Amino acid sequence: MCPVALASFVTTLQVSDVPLLAANFQPKTACSSCNLAELCLPVDLTQTEMEKLDELSPLKRNFSRSDYLYRSGDKFRSLFAIHSGSFKTQILHEDGREQVTGFQMAGEIIGLDAISTDMHACEAVALENSVVCELPFNKLETLSREIPSLQRHLHKIMSREIVRDQGIMLLLGSMRAEERLAAFLLNLSQRFATRNMSATHFQLRMSRQEIGSYLGLKLETVSRAFSHFQEVGIINVKVRAIEIVDLARLKSCLNSSR
Amino acid sequence: MCPVALASFVTTLQVSDVPLLAANFQPKTACSSCNLAELCLPVDLTQTEMEKLDELSPLKRNFSRSDYLYRSGDKFRSLFAIHSGSFKTQILHEDGREQVTGFQMAGEIIGLDAISTDMHACEAVALENSVVCELPFNKLETLSREIPSLQRHLHKIMSREIVRDQGIMLLLGSMRAEERLAAFLLNLSQRFATRNMSATHFQLRMSRQEIGSYLGLKLETVSRAFSHFQEVGIINVKVRAIEIVDLARLKSCLNSSR
DNA sequence: CACGATTTTTGATATATATCAAACACGCTG
DNA sequence: CAGCGTGTTTGATATATATCAAAAATCGTG
C-alpha cells in the first residue's frame, strides 16, 4: 500500500482535513518534524494486520491540472487518497451554478459522498499535477471488518468530513466576507503547517473565482478582501503568493461578528 | 431493537434524510403506503442476523421541547435514532453566534459528527416532545463487522449526511433568500411525504429565527419571504401552519438564479 | 520575447438583505 | 378571559456585497 494512503488510513495522528475555524485549531502534533509519508505510519496495527492491508494494493494514478478525478454521476468504486498535489470538489446545479465544496491536499481522502448512492454526487478536479492512490471500497469494507482499528479509522474520516462541512455551514451562514477569507487562510495555513510546510508563506492553487465559490462570494469581493488585508498589514499578497504577516490579527478577524 | 431504529439501520428503502435540493427529489417508494415502523423492515437480513441485531438493545428515552439530547463537548457514546418528534442540531461559535446545521425528524440518525473526536461537535435540541432510541456505537461497530449489510448501511447513512451537508453549502453559497426558503419548504414537504404525512399541509416545528439561522438569513427576511410566497399564491401561511398551494411554482423558484 | 488569453485588481453603481423599530398575533398562566 | 411574554409581521432605512466595466498584471505558447 502506498505510504500516503496508509498514512491516511491507519493512524490516529491524522494528516487529513481540520475544521475550518481557527477556534478549533490544534497545536502541531509531536511528529510534525517528520515528512508526510513518515508522519503517520501504523501505530496500532499488528504485523498480521499490516500484511492484510497489502490486499488493498491501491493503484497510483497521475493527474494534470484541470483533469477530472471523477465526475458527478460516475459509478462509485473507490475512495481516493491524495498522494501529492491538490484537488477541488464541486457540485453542479442544473442551471449552471456551481459550488466548490472543498479543496483537498496530500493525505486527504476524497469520494466519501458517493457511498450514499453508489454514484459520485460531486466532481473532483485537479488544481495542479497530482498523484492519487485509488482504494477500492469493497476491499476497504472487507478489510475493515477484519481490522477494527481500520474500521474505526474509516468512521472517523467520514465523521471528520461531516464536522468540516458543518464548519463551512457556519462560515457561509453567519460570517461576513472578510471573516470568511480569514477563516479560509487560517485553515490553509494550519494544513500547510501539518505538512511541514510554512504556515506563513504559501502559494494558492486556486483562482479568486474558485475561492469565491467556496466562500459564497463573488471573485471581486474576494480580491477586495485580499487587498484590504494587505492594506492594513495583516498579509502580503502577490496574486497567488500569500504571506501571513500578522497571524494573531488574522485570527482576531474571526471574532468580529456582525 | 425498536422498530424505528431498526428501520433506520437495516433497510435499503431509507426513511432518513434526503438531499435538500428539489432536483434530487425521488418519487415515493413503493412501500410508501405502510406506516413508518413497517416501512422498512429488514429486507436483506437473515434470521441469525436479525437475532444478532437484538444485541444492540437500544434504550428509549423521552424528551420535551427544548431539552438537550446532547451538548457540544459531551463524551460520545451513542448514535441516536429519532423514534418520534423532531430535533434541531446547531453549532456554537465562541462569540455567541450560532448556526443551525439541521432539522431532524422521525427515522433519522443523529450524532454522527461525534465519531470524529469522540466528543459531540454540536448540540441537539428537541423541537417538541420526542422519543429517541440510543444506539451504543461500540456495539454498532462490533455488529457491523459481523453483518456486512449493516456495515454498508452505516456507511451509507454517514455518506448521506455528507451529501446533505454539501447541498446546504450550495444553498448557502449560491442561492438568494427566496430560493433558500423554497428549497427548505420543498425538502420538508418531501420528508413529510416519505412519512406518509401530507406533502402540502404541515406544521413547522421551528421558529422563524431557527429557520433563518439554518438558511443563513435574518428572521425578518424569512418572514418576508413567507409573506411574499403567500402574496403570489404559492403557499398559504398562518404562522407555523403551511399549505403548499402551487408545488410546481415553488419548485420553479429554485431555478431563478442570480 | 511577444502575443493573446486569462486572471486579477480597482472603481462606480445597484441591489438584496440586514438593521432598527413598532405594531400585531398568539399561547400560556393565573 | 385578561394580561403578559414571546414570536411574527411589516415598514423605513442602512449597508454589505453584487454587478458592471475597464485597466492592469500574469500566464501560456508559439
Coordinates of C-alpha atoms (C1' of nucleotides) in Angstrom, one line a residue:
Chain A
M1 CA 0.0 0.0 0.0
C2 CA 1.3 3.4 -0.8
P3 CA 2.6 5.2 2.2
V4 CA 0.3 8.2 1.9
A5 CA -2.8 6.1 1.6
L6 CA -1.6 4.1 4.5
A7 CA -1.0 7.2 6.5
S8 CA -4.4 8.4 5.7
F9 CA -6.0 5.2 6.9
V10 CA -4.0 3.7 9.6
T11 CA -3.0 6.3 12.1
T12 CA -4.6 8.3 14.8
L13 CA -2.3 11.2 14.1
Q14 CA -4.4 12.2 11.2
V15 CA -3.0 14.4 8.5
S16 CA -6.4 14.9 7.0
D17 CA -8.6 17.9 7.0
V18 CA -9.1 20.0 10.0
P19 CA -12.1 22.1 11.0
L20 CA -12.3 25.3 9.1
L21 CA -12.5 27.5 12.2
A22 CA -9.4 28.8 13.9
A23 CA -11.1 28.2 17.2
N24 CA -10.7 24.6 16.6
F25 CA -7.1 24.7 15.6
Q26 CA -4.9 22.2 17.4
P27 CA -1.2 22.6 18.1
K28 CA 1.1 20.7 15.8
T29 CA 1.5 17.1 16.8
A30 CA 4.6 15.7 18.3
C31 CA 5.6 14.0 15.0
S32 CA 5.3 17.2 13.0
S33 CA 9.0 17.2 12.2
C34 CA 9.0 14.1 10.0
N35 CA 7.8 14.2 6.5
L36 CA 4.4 13.3 5.3
A37 CA 5.0 9.7 4.4
E38 CA 6.6 9.1 7.7
L39 CA 4.2 11.2 9.6
C40 CA 1.7 8.6 10.4
L41 CA 2.9 5.2 10.0
P42 CA 0.9 2.5 11.6
V43 CA 0.7 2.9 15.3
D44 CA -1.8 0.4 16.4
L45 CA -1.6 -2.3 13.8
T46 CA -0.2 -5.8 14.3
Q47 CA 2.1 -7.4 11.8
T48 CA -0.7 -9.6 10.5
E49 CA -2.9 -6.6 10.1
M50 CA -0.2 -4.8 8.2
E51 CA 0.0 -7.8 5.8
K52 CA -3.7 -7.8 5.3
L53 CA -3.6 -4.2 4.4
D54 CA -1.5 -5.1 1.4
E55 CA -4.6 -6.7 -0.1
L56 CA -5.8 -3.3 -0.9
S57 CA -3.0 -2.9 -3.4
P58 CA -4.0 0.5 -4.4
L59 CA -3.4 1.8 -7.9
K60 CA -1.5 5.1 -8.3
R61 CA -2.7 7.4 -10.9
N62 CA -1.4 10.8 -12.2
F63 CA -3.4 13.8 -13.0
S64 CA -2.6 17.1 -14.7
R65 CA -4.1 20.5 -13.9
S66 CA -7.9 20.5 -14.6
D67 CA -8.1 16.8 -15.1
Y68 CA -11.2 15.2 -13.6
L69 CA -10.6 12.5 -10.9
Y70 CA -14.3 11.7 -11.1
R71 CA -17.5 13.4 -12.4
S72 CA -20.9 13.7 -10.9
G73 CA -22.9 10.6 -11.8
D74 CA -19.9 8.3 -12.2
K75 CA -20.3 4.9 -10.8
F76 CA -18.7 4.6 -7.3
R77 CA -16.0 2.1 -6.9
S78 CA -13.2 3.6 -4.9
L79 CA -12.1 6.2 -2.5
F80 CA -9.1 8.2 -3.4
A81 CA -6.1 9.2 -1.2
I82 CA -4.3 12.2 -2.5
H83 CA -0.6 11.4 -2.6
S84 CA 0.6 14.7 -3.8
G85 CA -0.9 17.8 -5.4
S86 CA -4.4 19.1 -4.7
F87 CA -8.0 19.0 -5.9
K88 CA -11.2 20.9 -5.7
T89 CA -14.6 19.2 -5.3
Q90 CA -17.7 20.9 -6.6
I91 CA -21.4 20.3 -7.1
L92 CA -23.2 21.5 -10.2
H93 CA -26.7 22.8 -10.1
E94 CA -28.8 22.2 -13.3
D95 CA -29.0 26.0 -14.0
G96 CA -25.2 26.1 -14.4
R97 CA -24.4 27.4 -10.9
E98 CA -21.6 25.6 -9.3
Q99 CA -20.4 25.4 -5.7
V100 CA -16.9 24.5 -4.7
T101 CA -17.4 22.3 -1.6
G102 CA -13.8 21.8 -0.7
F103 CA -10.1 22.0 -1.6
Q104 CA -8.2 18.8 -0.8
M105 CA -4.5 18.3 -0.4
A106 CA -2.0 15.5 0.1
G107 CA -3.0 13.0 2.7
E108 CA -6.7 13.7 2.4
I109 CA -9.4 11.2 1.3
I110 CA -12.0 12.1 -1.3
G111 CA -15.0 10.4 -2.7
L112 CA -17.0 9.8 0.5
D113 CA -20.1 11.4 -0.9
A114 CA -20.5 8.6 -3.4
I115 CA -21.0 5.8 -0.9
S116 CA -24.5 7.0 -0.3
T117 CA -26.0 6.3 -3.7
D118 CA -23.2 4.3 -5.4
M119 CA -22.7 7.3 -7.6
H120 CA -20.5 10.3 -7.3
A121 CA -22.6 13.3 -6.1
C122 CA -19.9 15.9 -7.0
E123 CA -16.9 16.2 -9.2
A124 CA -13.2 16.3 -8.3
V125 CA -10.8 18.4 -10.4
A126 CA -7.0 18.5 -10.1
L127 CA -5.7 22.0 -9.3
E128 CA -2.2 21.1 -10.3
N129 CA -0.2 18.0 -11.3
S130 CA -1.2 15.4 -8.7
V131 CA -0.9 11.8 -7.8
V132 CA -3.7 9.8 -6.3
C133 CA -4.0 6.3 -4.7
E134 CA -7.2 4.5 -5.6
L135 CA -8.7 2.5 -2.8
P136 CA -11.3 0.0 -3.9
F137 CA -14.2 0.5 -1.5
N138 CA -15.4 -3.1 -1.4
K139 CA -11.9 -4.2 -0.4
L140 CA -11.8 -1.4 2.2
E141 CA -15.1 -2.7 3.7
T142 CA -13.9 -6.3 3.8
L143 CA -10.7 -5.3 5.4
S144 CA -12.3 -3.0 8.0
R145 CA -14.5 -6.0 9.1
E146 CA -11.3 -7.8 9.9
I147 CA -9.3 -4.9 11.3
P148 CA -11.2 -3.0 13.9
S149 CA -8.8 -0.1 14.1
L150 CA -9.2 0.4 10.3
Q151 CA -12.9 0.3 10.7
R152 CA -12.8 2.9 13.4
H153 CA -10.5 5.0 11.3
L154 CA -12.8 4.9 8.3
H155 CA -15.6 6.0 10.5
K156 CA -13.5 8.9 11.9
I157 CA -12.6 10.0 8.4
M158 CA -16.3 10.2 7.4
S159 CA -17.3 11.9 10.6
R160 CA -14.5 14.4 10.2
E161 CA -15.8 15.3 6.8
I162 CA -19.3 15.9 8.4
V163 CA -17.7 18.2 11.0
R164 CA -15.8 20.0 8.3
D165 CA -18.9 20.6 6.3
Q166 CA -20.7 21.9 9.3
G167 CA -17.9 24.3 9.9
I168 CA -18.4 25.6 6.4
M169 CA -22.1 26.0 7.0
L170 CA -21.3 28.2 10.0
L171 CA -19.0 30.2 7.8
L172 CA -21.5 30.6 4.9
G173 CA -24.4 31.1 7.2
S174 CA -23.1 33.6 9.7
M175 CA -19.8 35.2 8.6
R176 CA -19.2 38.4 6.6
A177 CA -16.8 38.4 3.6
E178 CA -13.5 39.3 5.4
E179 CA -14.2 36.8 8.2
R180 CA -14.7 34.1 5.6
L181 CA -11.5 34.9 3.9
A182 CA -9.6 35.0 7.2
A183 CA -11.1 31.6 8.2
F184 CA -10.0 30.2 4.8
L185 CA -6.5 31.5 5.1
L186 CA -6.1 30.2 8.6
N187 CA -7.4 26.8 7.6
L188 CA -4.9 26.6 4.7
S189 CA -2.1 27.9 7.0
Q190 CA -2.9 25.2 9.5
R191 CA -3.0 22.5 6.9
F192 CA 0.3 23.5 5.4
A193 CA 1.9 23.5 8.9
T194 CA 0.7 20.0 9.5
R195 CA 2.5 19.0 6.3
N196 CA 5.7 20.6 7.5
M197 CA 5.4 23.4 5.1
S198 CA 5.4 27.1 6.0
A199 CA 2.3 28.2 7.8
T200 CA 3.0 31.8 6.8
H201 CA 4.3 31.6 3.2
F202 CA 2.4 29.6 0.7
Q203 CA 1.1 29.5 -2.8
L204 CA -2.6 29.4 -3.5
R205 CA -3.5 26.7 -6.0
M206 CA -6.9 28.1 -6.8
S207 CA -8.3 31.2 -8.5
R208 CA -10.2 34.0 -6.9
Q209 CA -13.2 32.7 -8.7
E210 CA -12.8 29.3 -7.0
I211 CA -12.2 30.8 -3.6
G212 CA -15.3 32.9 -4.1
S213 CA -17.4 29.9 -5.0
Y214 CA -16.1 28.1 -1.9
L215 CA -16.8 31.1 0.4
G216 CA -20.1 32.1 -1.1
L217 CA -18.7 35.4 -2.5
K218 CA -18.0 36.9 -5.9
L219 CA -14.5 36.9 -7.1
E220 CA -14.3 40.7 -6.9
T221 CA -15.2 40.6 -3.3
V222 CA -12.5 38.1 -2.6
S223 CA -10.0 40.2 -4.4
R224 CA -11.0 43.3 -2.4
A225 CA -10.8 41.4 0.9
F226 CA -7.2 40.3 0.0
S227 CA -6.3 43.9 -0.9
H228 CA -7.8 45.2 2.3
F229 CA -5.9 42.7 4.5
Q230 CA -2.8 43.8 2.7
E231 CA -3.5 47.5 3.2
V232 CA -3.9 47.0 6.9
G233 CA -0.7 44.9 7.1
I234 CA -2.2 41.5 8.0
I235 CA -0.9 39.8 4.9
N236 CA 1.1 40.3 1.8
V237 CA -0.5 39.2 -1.4
K238 CA 1.2 38.9 -4.8
V239 CA -1.6 37.3 -6.8
R240 CA -1.4 33.7 -5.6
A241 CA 1.6 34.1 -3.3
I242 CA 0.5 34.7 0.2
E243 CA 2.5 35.8 3.2
I244 CA 0.8 36.0 6.5
V245 CA 2.4 38.9 8.3
D246 CA 0.3 39.1 11.4
L247 CA -1.3 35.7 12.3
A248 CA -2.7 37.0 15.6
R249 CA -4.6 39.8 13.9
L250 CA -5.8 37.5 11.2
K251 CA -7.2 35.2 13.9
S252 CA -8.9 38.2 15.6
C253 CA -10.8 38.9 12.3
L254 CA -12.8 35.8 13.0
N255 CA -14.4 37.2 16.1
S256 CA -15.6 40.5 14.6
S257 CA -19.1 39.3 14.1
R258 CA -22.0 41.2 12.9
Chain B
M1 CA -34.5 -3.3 18.8
C2 CA -37.1 -0.6 18.4
P3 CA -38.7 -0.7 15.0
V4 CA -37.7 2.8 14.1
A5 CA -34.1 2.3 14.9
L6 CA -34.3 -0.9 13.0
A7 CA -35.9 0.8 10.1
S8 CA -33.1 3.4 10.1
F9 CA -30.4 0.8 10.1
V10 CA -31.5 -2.2 8.2
T11 CA -33.2 -1.3 5.1
T12 CA -32.3 -0.1 1.7
L13 CA -35.6 1.8 1.5
Q14 CA -34.3 4.5 3.7
V15 CA -36.6 6.9 5.5
S16 CA -33.7 9.0 6.5
D17 CA -32.8 12.4 5.3
V18 CA -32.9 13.4 1.7
P19 CA -30.8 15.9 -0.2
L20 CA -32.0 19.4 0.3
L21 CA -32.5 20.2 -3.4
A22 CA -35.6 19.5 -5.2
A23 CA -33.5 18.4 -8.2
N24 CA -32.6 15.4 -6.2
F25 CA -36.1 14.5 -5.1
Q26 CA -37.0 10.9 -5.6
P27 CA -40.5 9.7 -6.2
K28 CA -42.2 8.0 -3.3
T29 CA -41.1 4.4 -2.9
A30 CA -43.3 1.5 -3.5
C31 CA -43.9 0.9 0.2
S32 CA -45.0 4.4 1.0
S33 CA -48.5 3.3 1.9
C34 CA -47.4 1.5 5.0
N35 CA -46.6 3.4 8.2
L36 CA -43.2 4.3 9.4
A37 CA -42.5 1.4 11.6
E38 CA -43.5 -1.0 8.9
L39 CA -42.0 1.0 6.1
C40 CA -38.6 -0.5 6.2
L41 CA -38.5 -3.8 7.9
P42 CA -35.4 -5.9 7.2
V43 CA -35.1 -6.8 3.6
D44 CA -31.8 -8.3 3.3
L45 CA -31.1 -9.8 6.8
T46 CA -31.1 -13.5 7.6
Q47 CA -32.8 -14.8 10.8
T48 CA -29.4 -15.1 12.5
E49 CA -28.5 -11.5 11.6
M50 CA -31.8 -10.3 13.0
E51 CA -31.1 -12.1 16.3
K52 CA -27.7 -10.5 16.4
L53 CA -29.2 -7.1 16.0
D54 CA -31.1 -7.6 19.2
E55 CA -27.7 -7.3 21.0
L56 CA -28.0 -3.6 20.3
S57 CA -30.9 -3.5 22.7
P58 CA -31.3 0.3 22.4
L59 CA -32.7 2.4 25.2
K60 CA -35.7 4.5 24.5
R61 CA -35.6 8.0 26.0
N62 CA -38.2 10.8 26.2
F63 CA -37.5 14.5 25.6
S64 CA -39.7 17.5 26.0
R65 CA -39.5 20.7 23.9
S66 CA -36.1 22.4 24.3
D67 CA -34.5 19.5 26.1
Y68 CA -30.9 18.8 25.0
L69 CA -30.2 15.3 23.6
Y70 CA -26.5 16.1 23.8
R71 CA -24.4 19.2 24.1
S72 CA -21.2 20.3 22.4
G73 CA -18.3 18.7 24.2
D74 CA -20.2 15.7 25.6
K75 CA -18.4 12.4 25.5
F76 CA -19.5 10.4 22.5
R77 CA -21.1 7.0 23.3
S78 CA -24.1 6.5 21.1
L79 CA -25.8 7.5 17.9
F80 CA -29.5 8.3 18.3
A81 CA -32.4 7.2 16.1
I82 CA -35.3 9.6 16.4
H83 CA -38.4 7.5 17.0
S84 CA -40.9 10.3 17.1
G85 CA -40.8 14.1 17.3
S86 CA -38.1 16.3 15.9
F87 CA -34.8 18.0 16.8
K88 CA -32.5 20.7 15.6
T89 CA -28.7 20.5 15.7
Q90 CA -26.6 23.6 16.0
I91 CA -23.0 24.7 16.4
L92 CA -22.0 27.5 18.7
H93 CA -19.3 29.9 17.9
E94 CA -17.4 31.4 20.8
D95 CA -18.7 34.9 20.2
G96 CA -22.2 33.7 20.7
R97 CA -23.2 33.2 17.1
E98 CA -25.0 30.0 16.5
Q99 CA -25.7 28.1 13.3
V100 CA -28.5 25.6 13.0
T101 CA -27.0 22.8 10.9
G102 CA -30.1 20.7 10.5
F103 CA -33.6 19.7 11.5
Q104 CA -34.1 16.0 12.1
M105 CA -37.3 14.0 12.2
A106 CA -38.5 10.5 12.9
G107 CA -36.4 7.8 11.4
E108 CA -33.3 9.9 11.1
I109 CA -30.0 9.3 12.8
I110 CA -28.1 12.0 14.7
G111 CA -24.8 12.2 16.4
L112 CA -22.5 11.2 13.5
D113 CA -20.4 14.3 14.0
A114 CA -19.1 13.0 17.3
I115 CA -17.3 9.9 15.9
S116 CA -14.5 12.1 14.7
T117 CA -13.2 13.2 18.0
D118 CA -15.1 11.1 20.5
M119 CA -16.9 14.3 21.5
H120 CA -20.0 15.9 20.2
A121 CA -19.2 18.8 18.0
C122 CA -22.7 20.3 18.0
E123 CA -25.7 20.2 20.2
A124 CA -29.1 18.6 19.6
V125 CA -32.3 20.2 21.0
A126 CA -35.8 18.8 20.9
L127 CA -38.3 20.9 19.0
E128 CA -41.3 19.1 20.5
N129 CA -41.9 16.2 22.7
S130 CA -39.9 13.4 21.2
V131 CA -38.7 9.8 21.7
V132 CA -35.2 8.7 20.8
C133 CA -33.5 5.3 20.6
E134 CA -30.0 5.3 21.9
L135 CA -27.6 3.1 19.8
P136 CA -24.3 2.4 21.6
F137 CA -21.7 3.0 19.0
N138 CA -19.2 0.3 20.1
K139 CA -22.0 -2.3 19.8
L140 CA -22.9 -0.9 16.4
E141 CA -19.3 -1.2 15.3
T142 CA -19.0 -4.8 16.5
L143 CA -22.2 -5.8 14.9
S144 CA -21.4 -4.2 11.6
R145 CA -18.2 -6.3 11.5
E146 CA -20.4 -9.3 11.7
I147 CA -23.2 -8.1 9.4
P148 CA -21.9 -6.7 6.1
S149 CA -25.3 -5.3 5.1
L150 CA -25.4 -3.4 8.4
Q151 CA -21.8 -2.1 7.8
R152 CA -22.7 -0.9 4.3
H153 CA -25.8 0.7 5.7
L154 CA -23.9 2.6 8.4
H155 CA -21.5 3.8 5.7
K156 CA -24.5 5.0 3.6
I157 CA -26.0 6.9 6.4
M158 CA -22.8 8.7 7.0
S159 CA -22.3 9.4 3.4
R160 CA -25.8 10.6 3.0
E161 CA -25.1 13.1 5.8
I162 CA -22.1 14.4 3.8
V163 CA -24.2 14.8 0.7
R164 CA -26.9 16.6 2.6
D165 CA -24.4 19.0 4.1
Q166 CA -23.0 19.7 0.6
G167 CA -26.5 20.5 -0.6
I168 CA -26.7 23.1 2.2
M169 CA -23.4 24.5 1.2
L170 CA -24.8 25.0 -2.3
L171 CA -27.8 26.6 -0.8
L172 CA -25.9 29.0 1.5
G173 CA -23.2 29.7 -1.0
S174 CA -25.2 30.4 -4.1
M175 CA -28.9 30.9 -3.5
R176 CA -30.9 34.1 -2.8
A177 CA -33.3 34.3 0.1
E178 CA -36.5 33.1 -1.6
E179 CA -34.7 30.3 -3.3
R180 CA -33.4 29.2 0.1
L181 CA -36.8 29.2 1.6
A182 CA -38.3 27.4 -1.4
A183 CA -35.6 24.7 -1.1
F184 CA -36.3 24.4 2.6
L185 CA -40.1 24.0 2.1
L186 CA -39.6 21.5 -0.7
N187 CA -37.3 19.5 1.5
L188 CA -39.7 19.4 4.4
S189 CA -42.6 18.6 2.1
Q190 CA -40.6 15.7 0.6
R191 CA -39.7 14.3 4.0
F192 CA -43.3 14.5 5.3
A193 CA -44.4 12.7 2.2
T194 CA -41.9 9.9 2.8
R195 CA -43.5 9.5 6.2
N196 CA -47.0 9.3 4.8
M197 CA -47.9 12.7 6.0
S198 CA -49.3 15.4 3.8
A199 CA -46.7 16.9 1.5
T200 CA -48.8 20.0 1.2
H201 CA -50.2 20.7 4.6
F202 CA -47.9 20.7 7.6
Q203 CA -46.9 22.4 10.8
L204 CA -43.5 23.9 11.2
R205 CA -41.8 22.9 14.4
M206 CA -39.2 25.6 14.4
S207 CA -39.3 29.4 14.7
R208 CA -38.5 32.0 12.0
Q209 CA -35.3 32.6 13.9
E210 CA -34.3 29.0 13.7
I211 CA -35.2 28.8 10.0
G212 CA -33.2 31.9 9.5
S213 CA -30.2 30.5 11.2
Y214 CA -30.4 27.4 9.1
L215 CA -30.8 29.3 5.9
G216 CA -28.2 32.0 6.7
L217 CA -30.9 34.7 6.8
K218 CA -32.3 37.0 9.4
L219 CA -35.7 36.1 10.8
E220 CA -37.3 39.2 9.2
T221 CA -36.1 38.1 5.8
V222 CA -37.6 34.7 6.4
S223 CA -40.9 36.2 7.4
R224 CA -40.9 38.5 4.4
A225 CA -40.2 35.6 2.0
F226 CA -43.1 33.6 3.6
S227 CA -45.4 36.6 3.1
H228 CA -44.3 37.1 -0.5
F229 CA -44.9 33.4 -1.4
Q230 CA -48.3 33.9 0.1
E231 CA -49.0 37.1 -1.8
V232 CA -48.2 35.5 -5.1
G233 CA -50.3 32.4 -4.3
I234 CA -47.6 29.8 -4.0
I235 CA -48.3 28.9 -0.3
N236 CA -50.7 29.8 2.5
V237 CA -49.0 30.6 5.8
K238 CA -50.7 31.0 9.1
V239 CA -47.7 31.5 11.3
R240 CA -46.4 27.9 11.6
A241 CA -49.1 26.2 9.6
I242 CA -48.0 25.8 6.0
E243 CA -50.1 24.9 3.0
I244 CA -48.3 24.5 -0.3
V245 CA -50.8 25.7 -2.9
D246 CA -48.7 25.5 -6.1
L247 CA -45.9 22.9 -5.7
A248 CA -44.8 23.3 -9.3
R249 CA -44.3 27.0 -8.9
L250 CA -42.5 26.5 -5.6
K251 CA -40.1 24.2 -7.4
S252 CA -39.6 26.7 -10.2
C253 CA -38.3 29.2 -7.6
L254 CA -35.2 27.1 -7.3
N255 CA -34.1 27.8 -10.8
S256 CA -34.4 31.6 -10.7
S257 CA -30.7 32.1 -10.0
R258 CA -28.8 35.3 -9.9
Chain C
dC1 C1' 10.2 37.5 -26.1
dA2 C1' 6.0 38.9 -27.7
dC3 C1' 1.3 38.0 -28.3
dG4 C1' -3.3 36.8 -26.9
dA5 C1' -6.0 34.8 -23.4
dT6 C1' -7.0 34.6 -18.8
dT7 C1' -6.9 36.2 -14.2
dT8 C1' -6.7 39.9 -11.0
dT9 C1' -7.4 44.4 -9.4
dT10 C1' -9.9 48.6 -8.9
dG11 C1' -13.8 51.9 -9.4
dA12 C1' -18.7 53.3 -9.8
dT13 C1' -23.2 52.0 -9.0
dA14 C1' -27.1 48.8 -8.0
dT15 C1' -29.5 45.8 -5.1
dA16 C1' -30.5 42.2 -1.7
dT17 C1' -30.6 41.6 2.8
dA18 C1' -29.6 43.4 7.5
dT19 C1' -30.9 46.5 10.9
dC20 C1' -33.9 49.2 13.7
dA21 C1' -38.4 49.9 15.2
dA22 C1' -43.1 49.4 16.1
dA23 C1' -47.4 47.1 15.9
dC24 C1' -49.7 42.8 15.9
dA25 C1' -51.0 37.9 16.9
dC26 C1' -50.6 34.0 19.5
dG27 C1' -50.0 30.9 23.5
dC28 C1' -49.6 30.4 28.2
dT29 C1' -50.8 31.0 33.0
dG30 C1' -53.1 32.7 36.8
Chain D
dC1 C1' -60.7 35.5 29.8
dA2 C1' -57.4 39.0 30.9
dG3 C1' -52.8 40.1 30.8
dC4 C1' -48.0 39.2 29.8
dG5 C1' -44.3 37.4 27.2
dT6 C1' -42.7 35.6 23.1
dG7 C1' -42.8 35.1 18.3
dT8 C1' -44.3 37.2 14.0
dT9 C1' -45.3 40.7 10.6
dT10 C1' -44.5 44.9 8.4
dG11 C1' -42.2 49.4 7.4
dA12 C1' -38.3 52.6 6.8
dT13 C1' -33.6 52.9 6.3
dA14 C1' -28.7 51.4 6.2
dT15 C1' -25.1 48.6 4.5
dA16 C1' -22.5 44.8 2.7
dT17 C1' -21.9 42.6 -1.3
dA18 C1' -23.1 42.0 -6.2
dT19 C1' -22.9 43.8 -10.7
dC20 C1' -21.0 46.1 -14.5
dA21 C1' -17.0 47.9 -16.5
dA22 C1' -12.3 48.8 -17.6
dA23 C1' -7.5 48.7 -16.8
dA24 C1' -3.5 46.1 -15.2
dA25 C1' -1.0 42.0 -14.3
dT26 C1' 0.1 37.3 -15.2
dC27 C1' 0.4 33.1 -17.7
dG28 C1' 0.9 30.1 -21.5
dT29 C1' 2.6 29.3 -26.0
dG30 C1' 4.4 29.8 -30.5

